[in-house]
Amino acid sequence: LARLYRARHGREARLFREDFCSTAALATAWALRDPANRAWAVDLDPEPLAWARKHRLPHVREAAKRVTLVRGDVRRVRRPLAHVTCALNFSWWVFHERADLLAYLRAARASLAAGGILVLNAFGGGKAERPLVERTRKRAGNGPDGEPVPAFTYVWEQKRFEPIGRRLLAHIHFELRDGTKLPKAFTYDWRMYTLPELRDAALETGFRDFEVWSEGWDAEARTH
């Protein structure tokens, strides 16, 4: 995100906003990058914000003073105006109605400084529009507060996809090596917007440009 802004403007982005921030991991990372950086982290749910306040911010030393946690609706215009705002982890798919997505995009645009950038991510394609289960093993490590986290298996389950409304129901489960299981630790009820839908909504709400950046793009496959 910092490189993208620098490439466009020839200067550093300093003011960052993380929408749908959960435990404010990105906002905290932004503040840690440079003493001149400031970040705001916005979420409607008080529980993850409280977790960040207790388990994350106390362990980043003076950078914590440059992170502001905000409990609120991301569809509200915010100040100060940000150089870069992001809504990642497919969080904006919580808006099932296009009118709500438009309201968010208008507020996000009004909350950007001149030349500011809004970054959202998405996934899609035929394989994403069907039930599936993906299992990923994670090594033991430490949490943001230094507490040890044992090795575990991360299970992503796409339970159901409804093509007319493009509604996706998905769960995250955790399995520990001692046999402990945490079923449905997280549940997502999303509308899987397509990129053309997002582009049209962004341009309709006043954004002047729309770019698609792809991870693992296969140029040869694209031509077939």
C-alpha positions as a printed Julia matrix, in Angstrom:
224×3 Matrix{Float64}:
   0.0     0.0     0.0
   2.86    2.36    0.8
   4.61    1.57   -2.48
   1.4     2.1    -4.46
   0.88    5.56   -3.01
   4.56    6.46   -3.44
   4.5     5.37   -7.1
   1.51    7.58   -7.82
   2.53   10.71   -5.92
   6.29   10.57   -5.39
   5.89   11.02   -1.65
   5.08    8.91    1.38
   1.58    8.2     2.64
   1.36    9.01    6.33
  -2.32    8.82    7.3
  -3.86    5.35    7.1
  -7.32    4.0     7.89
  -8.2     0.33    8.31
 -11.93   -0.27    7.89
 -13.53   -3.43    9.31
 -10.32   -3.56   11.34
 -11.12   -6.36   13.82
  -8.02   -6.41   16.06
  -6.27   -3.59   14.15
  -3.34   -5.65   12.89
  -2.79   -3.57    9.75
  -3.24   -0.21   11.46
  -0.68   -1.21   14.08
   1.75   -2.44   11.43
   1.39    0.89    9.62
   2.24    2.85   12.75
   5.27    0.65   13.38
   6.69    1.32    9.9
   7.65    4.93   10.57
   7.43    7.39   13.48
   5.72    9.84   11.09
   2.88    7.41   10.34
  -0.53    7.59   12.02
  -3.37    5.08   11.74
  -7.05    4.81   12.54
  -8.77    1.44   12.95
 -12.57    1.35   12.56
 -14.89   -1.52   13.49
 -18.51   -1.8    14.6
 -17.84   -4.67   17.02
 -16.44   -3.64   20.43
 -15.06   -7.1    21.26
 -12.11   -7.23   18.8
 -11.32   -3.58   19.52
 -11.11   -4.43   23.23
  -8.82   -7.34   22.37
  -6.54   -5.03   20.39
  -6.47   -2.53   23.22
  -5.44   -5.24   25.71
  -3.29   -7.64   23.7
  -1.83   -5.68   20.78
  -1.27   -1.99   21.5
   0.54   -2.38   24.85
   3.21   -4.46   23.12
   4.19   -2.04   20.31
   5.7     0.56   22.66
   5.47    4.19   21.52
   3.8     3.25   18.21
   0.58    2.63   20.16
   0.22    6.39   20.59
  -0.14    6.7    16.8
  -2.99    4.17   16.52
  -6.55    5.32   17.2
  -9.22    2.65   17.69
 -12.67    3.78   16.59
 -15.9     1.93   17.28
 -18.26    3.01   14.53
 -19.93    2.44   11.17
 -17.56    2.58    8.21
 -20.36    4.25    6.21
 -19.76    7.43    8.19
 -17.37   10.09    6.87
 -14.26   10.29    9.05
 -11.64   12.89    9.86
  -8.76   13.39    9.46
  -8.73   12.59    5.77
  -6.62    9.53    4.99
  -3.94    9.08    2.34
  -4.72    5.34    2.15
  -7.81    3.47    3.33
  -8.21   -0.28    3.08
 -11.05   -2.76    3.56
  -9.36   -6.13    3.27
 -10.12   -9.74    4.14
 -13.23   -9.45    1.94
 -14.91   -7.54    4.76
 -16.91   -5.22    2.52
 -18.82   -8.27    1.23
 -20.92   -7.93    4.4
 -23.02   -5.45    2.41
 -25.64   -7.69    0.82
 -27.46   -4.75   -0.75
 -25.82   -2.65   -3.43
 -27.22    0.5    -1.82
 -25.21   -0.23    1.32
 -22.06   -0.78   -0.73
 -22.63    2.54   -2.49
 -23.08    4.26    0.88
 -19.79    2.83    2.08
 -17.9     3.82   -1.06
 -19.26    7.39   -0.91
 -18.21    7.73    2.73
 -14.8     6.18    2.05
 -14.19    8.58   -0.83
 -15.28   11.59    1.23
 -12.86   10.45    3.95
  -9.85   10.44    1.6
  -7.43   13.31    1.2
  -6.83   14.65   -2.32
  -5.12   11.88   -4.31
  -6.02    9.33   -1.65
  -6.42    5.64   -2.45
  -9.03    3.1    -1.35
  -7.94   -0.54   -1.54
 -10.35   -3.49   -1.34
  -9.74   -7.16   -2.04
 -11.91   -9.91   -3.49
 -11.76  -13.46   -4.73
 -13.85  -15.26   -7.31
 -13.98  -17.57  -10.26
 -15.75  -20.86  -10.83
 -13.9   -22.75   -8.11
 -14.95  -20.15   -5.53
 -18.63  -20.65   -6.34
 -19.03  -24.1    -4.88
 -18.79  -25.91   -1.55
 -15.23  -26.76   -0.55
 -12.97  -27.41    2.42
  -9.33  -26.27    2.57
  -7.02  -27.36    5.38
  -3.79  -25.52    6.18
  -1.33  -26.49    8.89
   0.13  -23.62   10.9
   3.34  -23.83   12.9
   3.55  -22.9    16.56
   4.44  -19.28   17.22
   3.68  -16.29   19.4
   0.71  -13.95   19.44
   0.96  -10.14   19.33
   1.25  -10.09   23.12
   4.05  -12.65   23.12
   1.91  -15.5    24.41
   2.73  -18.86   22.78
   0.28  -20.16   20.19
   0.43  -23.94   19.62
   0.53  -25.5    16.18
  -2.92  -25.92   14.68
  -4.82  -26.66   11.49
  -6.79  -23.84    9.9
  -9.9   -25.11    8.12
 -11.72  -22.91    5.59
 -15.13  -24.28    4.65
 -17.39  -22.85    1.98
 -20.65  -24.35    3.1
 -23.04  -22.99    0.51
 -23.13  -20.66   -2.51
 -26.4   -19.27   -3.83
 -25.85  -18.01   -7.41
 -28.88  -15.74   -7.84
 -28.01  -13.46   -4.95
 -24.34  -14.52   -5.05
 -24.62  -15.34   -1.34
 -21.72  -17.27    0.19
 -21.89  -18.93    3.6
 -18.46  -19.88    4.96
 -16.93  -21.02    8.24
 -13.47  -21.1     9.8
 -12.69  -24.03   12.1
  -9.55  -24.68   14.14
  -8.1   -28.07   15.08
  -5.29  -28.48   17.61
  -2.82  -31.33   17.68
  -4.13  -32.56   21.03
  -7.46  -33.3    19.38
  -9.24  -30.13   20.5
 -11.54  -28.7    17.85
 -13.08  -25.24   17.58
 -15.88  -25.64   15.02
 -17.34  -22.51   13.44
 -14.99  -20.18   15.26
 -15.93  -17.63   12.61
 -18.88  -17.56   10.23
 -19.21  -15.33    7.15
 -22.43  -14.53    5.33
 -21.23  -12.61    2.29
 -22.4   -11.37   -1.06
 -19.62  -12.32   -3.47
 -19.45   -9.21   -5.64
 -17.75   -9.48   -9.02
 -15.04   -7.05  -10.1
 -17.26   -5.44  -12.78
 -19.89   -4.82  -10.08
 -17.29   -3.2    -7.82
 -15.86   -1.12  -10.67
 -19.29    0.21  -11.63
 -20.1     1.04   -8.01
 -16.76    2.8    -7.47
 -17.09    4.96  -10.57
 -20.72    5.71   -9.75
 -19.72    7.01   -6.32
 -17.14    9.41   -7.71
 -13.86    7.55   -7.85
 -11.89    8.67  -10.89
  -9.87    5.53  -11.45
 -10.2     1.8   -10.88
  -7.29   -0.64  -11.07
  -7.21   -4.41  -10.61
  -4.13   -5.98   -9.09
  -4.01   -9.77   -9.21
  -2.13  -12.27   -7.07
  -0.83  -15.21   -9.09
  -2.25  -13.98  -12.42
  -1.77  -16.45  -15.26
  -1.49  -14.4   -18.46
  -1.56  -17.47  -20.68
  -4.7   -18.87  -19.07
  -6.36  -15.5   -19.46
  -6.2   -15.76  -23.26
  -8.1   -19.06  -23.39
